[in-house]
Amino acid sequence: FYAETKENKNIAGTVLISPLSDRLNPTIEINWYERILLKLLVAIGRGNVLINGKSYFPGTPNRFLSILTPHSSEDVFDYDDKAPSLIRFSSIQKPMLVLLGGADQYVDRPVSTIKKDFDSHQNSTSYKSIIIKGANHGFDGKEKETVVAICDWAEMI
């Protein structure tokens, strides 16, 4: 989001690590009833109250609704649409590296499919995407491979 919306001459490029859609995260289970409750909390002025237990991170009703609503301002990775646009992503023109974990626990489809969507929508002056085999969302245990990939890319730009 920052790389697309802000011009900063001090930033040479962007590294996206595990850039996945929050609304497609299979571990966030909010059914229709809970969604109505979230909307009700917002309607009665409780949209910024911190709640736990709905995801791996605490959040507010406003935040949950924002990340779970298709085409909201925070829905920057719409690779599940029939015709994905990845508008914010494809607006990044500075050099960019996309790192995906081959064993990311938060994907809803094969990581290779997500990579293809990113690859086909990039407009960067210098672009590279890598799937790190066996890496989970946080790249736990794959830190060395991750650092090497980032350093190799940085030398390239």
Coordinates of C-alpha atoms in Angstrom, one line a residue:
F1 CA 0.0 0.0 0.0
Y2 CA 2.8 2.4 1.0
A3 CA 4.9 1.6 -2.1
E4 CA 1.9 2.3 -4.3
T5 CA 0.5 5.4 -2.6
K6 CA 3.6 7.3 -1.5
E7 CA 6.5 8.7 -3.5
N8 CA 9.7 8.4 -1.5
K9 CA 13.0 9.0 -3.2
N10 CA 14.8 7.3 -0.3
I11 CA 13.2 3.9 -1.2
A12 CA 15.0 2.1 -4.0
G13 CA 12.6 -0.9 -4.1
T14 CA 9.9 -3.0 -2.4
V15 CA 10.1 -6.4 -0.9
L16 CA 6.7 -8.1 -0.3
I17 CA 7.0 -11.0 2.1
S18 CA 3.9 -13.4 2.1
P19 CA 1.6 -10.9 0.3
L20 CA -1.6 -12.8 0.8
S21 CA -5.3 -11.7 0.9
D22 CA -6.5 -11.5 4.4
R23 CA -10.1 -12.2 3.3
L24 CA -9.0 -15.5 1.7
N25 CA -7.2 -16.7 4.8
P26 CA -8.8 -20.1 5.7
T27 CA -8.0 -19.7 9.4
I28 CA -10.2 -16.6 9.8
E29 CA -13.6 -18.0 10.2
I30 CA -16.3 -15.4 10.5
N31 CA -19.7 -16.6 9.6
W32 CA -22.7 -14.5 8.6
Y33 CA -23.9 -14.1 12.1
E34 CA -20.6 -12.9 13.4
R35 CA -20.3 -10.5 10.4
I36 CA -23.7 -9.0 11.4
L37 CA -22.5 -8.6 15.0
L38 CA -19.4 -6.8 13.7
K39 CA -21.5 -4.5 11.6
L40 CA -23.8 -3.9 14.6
L41 CA -20.8 -3.0 16.8
V42 CA -19.7 -0.5 14.2
A43 CA -23.3 0.9 13.9
I44 CA -23.5 1.6 17.7
G45 CA -20.2 3.3 17.8
R46 CA -18.1 0.3 19.0
G47 CA -16.2 -0.2 15.8
N48 CA -12.8 0.6 17.3
V49 CA -13.1 -1.7 20.4
L50 CA -10.4 -4.4 20.4
I51 CA -11.6 -7.9 20.2
N52 CA -9.7 -11.2 20.4
G53 CA -10.3 -14.7 19.2
K54 CA -11.3 -14.1 15.6
S55 CA -7.9 -14.4 14.0
Y56 CA -4.3 -14.9 14.8
F57 CA -4.2 -11.2 15.7
P58 CA -6.5 -9.0 17.8
G59 CA -8.5 -6.4 15.9
T60 CA -11.4 -4.1 15.9
P61 CA -14.8 -4.6 14.1
N62 CA -13.8 -1.9 11.7
R63 CA -10.5 -3.6 10.8
F64 CA -12.0 -7.1 10.4
L65 CA -14.8 -5.8 8.2
S66 CA -12.2 -3.8 6.1
I67 CA -9.9 -6.7 5.5
L68 CA -12.7 -9.2 4.9
T69 CA -14.7 -7.1 2.4
P70 CA -13.9 -7.6 -1.2
H71 CA -12.6 -4.4 -2.9
S72 CA -12.2 -2.5 0.3
S73 CA -9.2 -0.1 0.5
E74 CA -7.3 -2.9 2.4
D75 CA -8.2 -5.6 -0.1
V76 CA -5.0 -5.1 -2.1
F77 CA -4.5 -8.7 -3.2
D78 CA -7.7 -9.6 -5.1
Y79 CA -6.1 -12.6 -6.9
D80 CA -9.3 -14.6 -6.3
D81 CA -11.5 -12.4 -8.6
K82 CA -12.5 -13.9 -11.9
A83 CA -10.4 -11.2 -13.5
P84 CA -7.9 -10.1 -10.8
S85 CA -6.8 -6.5 -11.1
L86 CA -4.2 -6.2 -8.3
I87 CA -4.5 -2.5 -8.9
R88 CA -2.3 -1.3 -6.0
F89 CA 0.3 -4.0 -6.7
S90 CA 0.4 -3.3 -10.4
S91 CA 0.9 0.4 -9.8
I92 CA 4.2 -0.2 -8.1
Q93 CA 6.9 0.7 -10.7
K94 CA 10.0 0.7 -8.5
P95 CA 12.0 -2.6 -8.3
M96 CA 10.1 -5.3 -6.5
L97 CA 10.7 -8.7 -5.0
V98 CA 7.8 -11.0 -4.0
L99 CA 8.6 -13.8 -1.6
L100 CA 6.1 -16.6 -1.0
G101 CA 6.4 -19.5 1.3
G102 CA 5.9 -22.8 -0.4
A103 CA 4.1 -24.2 2.7
D104 CA 2.3 -21.0 3.7
Q105 CA -0.5 -22.1 6.1
Y106 CA -2.7 -19.1 5.2
V107 CA -3.1 -19.8 1.4
D108 CA -6.4 -20.9 0.0
R109 CA -4.9 -22.2 -3.3
P110 CA -1.6 -23.4 -4.6
V111 CA 1.2 -20.9 -4.0
S112 CA 2.3 -21.3 -7.6
T113 CA -1.1 -20.0 -8.7
I114 CA -0.8 -16.9 -6.5
K115 CA 2.7 -16.4 -7.9
K116 CA 1.5 -16.5 -11.5
D117 CA -1.2 -13.9 -10.7
F118 CA 1.4 -11.6 -9.2
D119 CA 3.8 -12.2 -12.1
S120 CA 1.2 -11.4 -14.7
H121 CA 0.1 -8.1 -13.0
Q122 CA 3.5 -6.6 -12.2
N123 CA 4.6 -3.4 -13.8
S124 CA 7.9 -2.9 -11.9
T125 CA 11.0 -1.7 -13.6
S126 CA 12.8 -4.7 -12.1
Y127 CA 10.7 -7.6 -10.8
K128 CA 11.4 -11.0 -9.3
S129 CA 9.2 -13.5 -7.5
I130 CA 10.4 -16.5 -5.6
I131 CA 8.7 -19.4 -3.8
I132 CA 10.8 -20.6 -0.9
K133 CA 10.3 -24.3 -0.7
G134 CA 9.0 -25.5 2.6
A135 CA 8.6 -22.0 4.1
N136 CA 5.5 -21.2 6.1
H137 CA 4.0 -17.7 6.3
G138 CA 6.6 -16.4 8.7
F139 CA 9.5 -18.2 6.9
D140 CA 10.3 -20.0 10.2
G141 CA 13.4 -22.1 9.8
K142 CA 14.0 -20.6 6.3
E143 CA 15.5 -17.3 7.5
K144 CA 18.8 -18.0 5.7
E145 CA 17.2 -18.7 2.4
T146 CA 15.0 -15.7 2.8
V147 CA 17.9 -13.3 3.6
V148 CA 19.9 -14.7 0.7
A149 CA 17.0 -14.2 -1.7
I150 CA 16.6 -10.6 -0.5
C151 CA 20.3 -9.8 -0.7
D152 CA 20.7 -11.4 -4.2
W153 CA 17.7 -9.3 -5.4
A154 CA 19.1 -6.1 -3.7
E155 CA 22.4 -6.6 -5.5
M156 CA 20.5 -6.9 -8.8
I157 CA 18.8 -3.6 -8.5

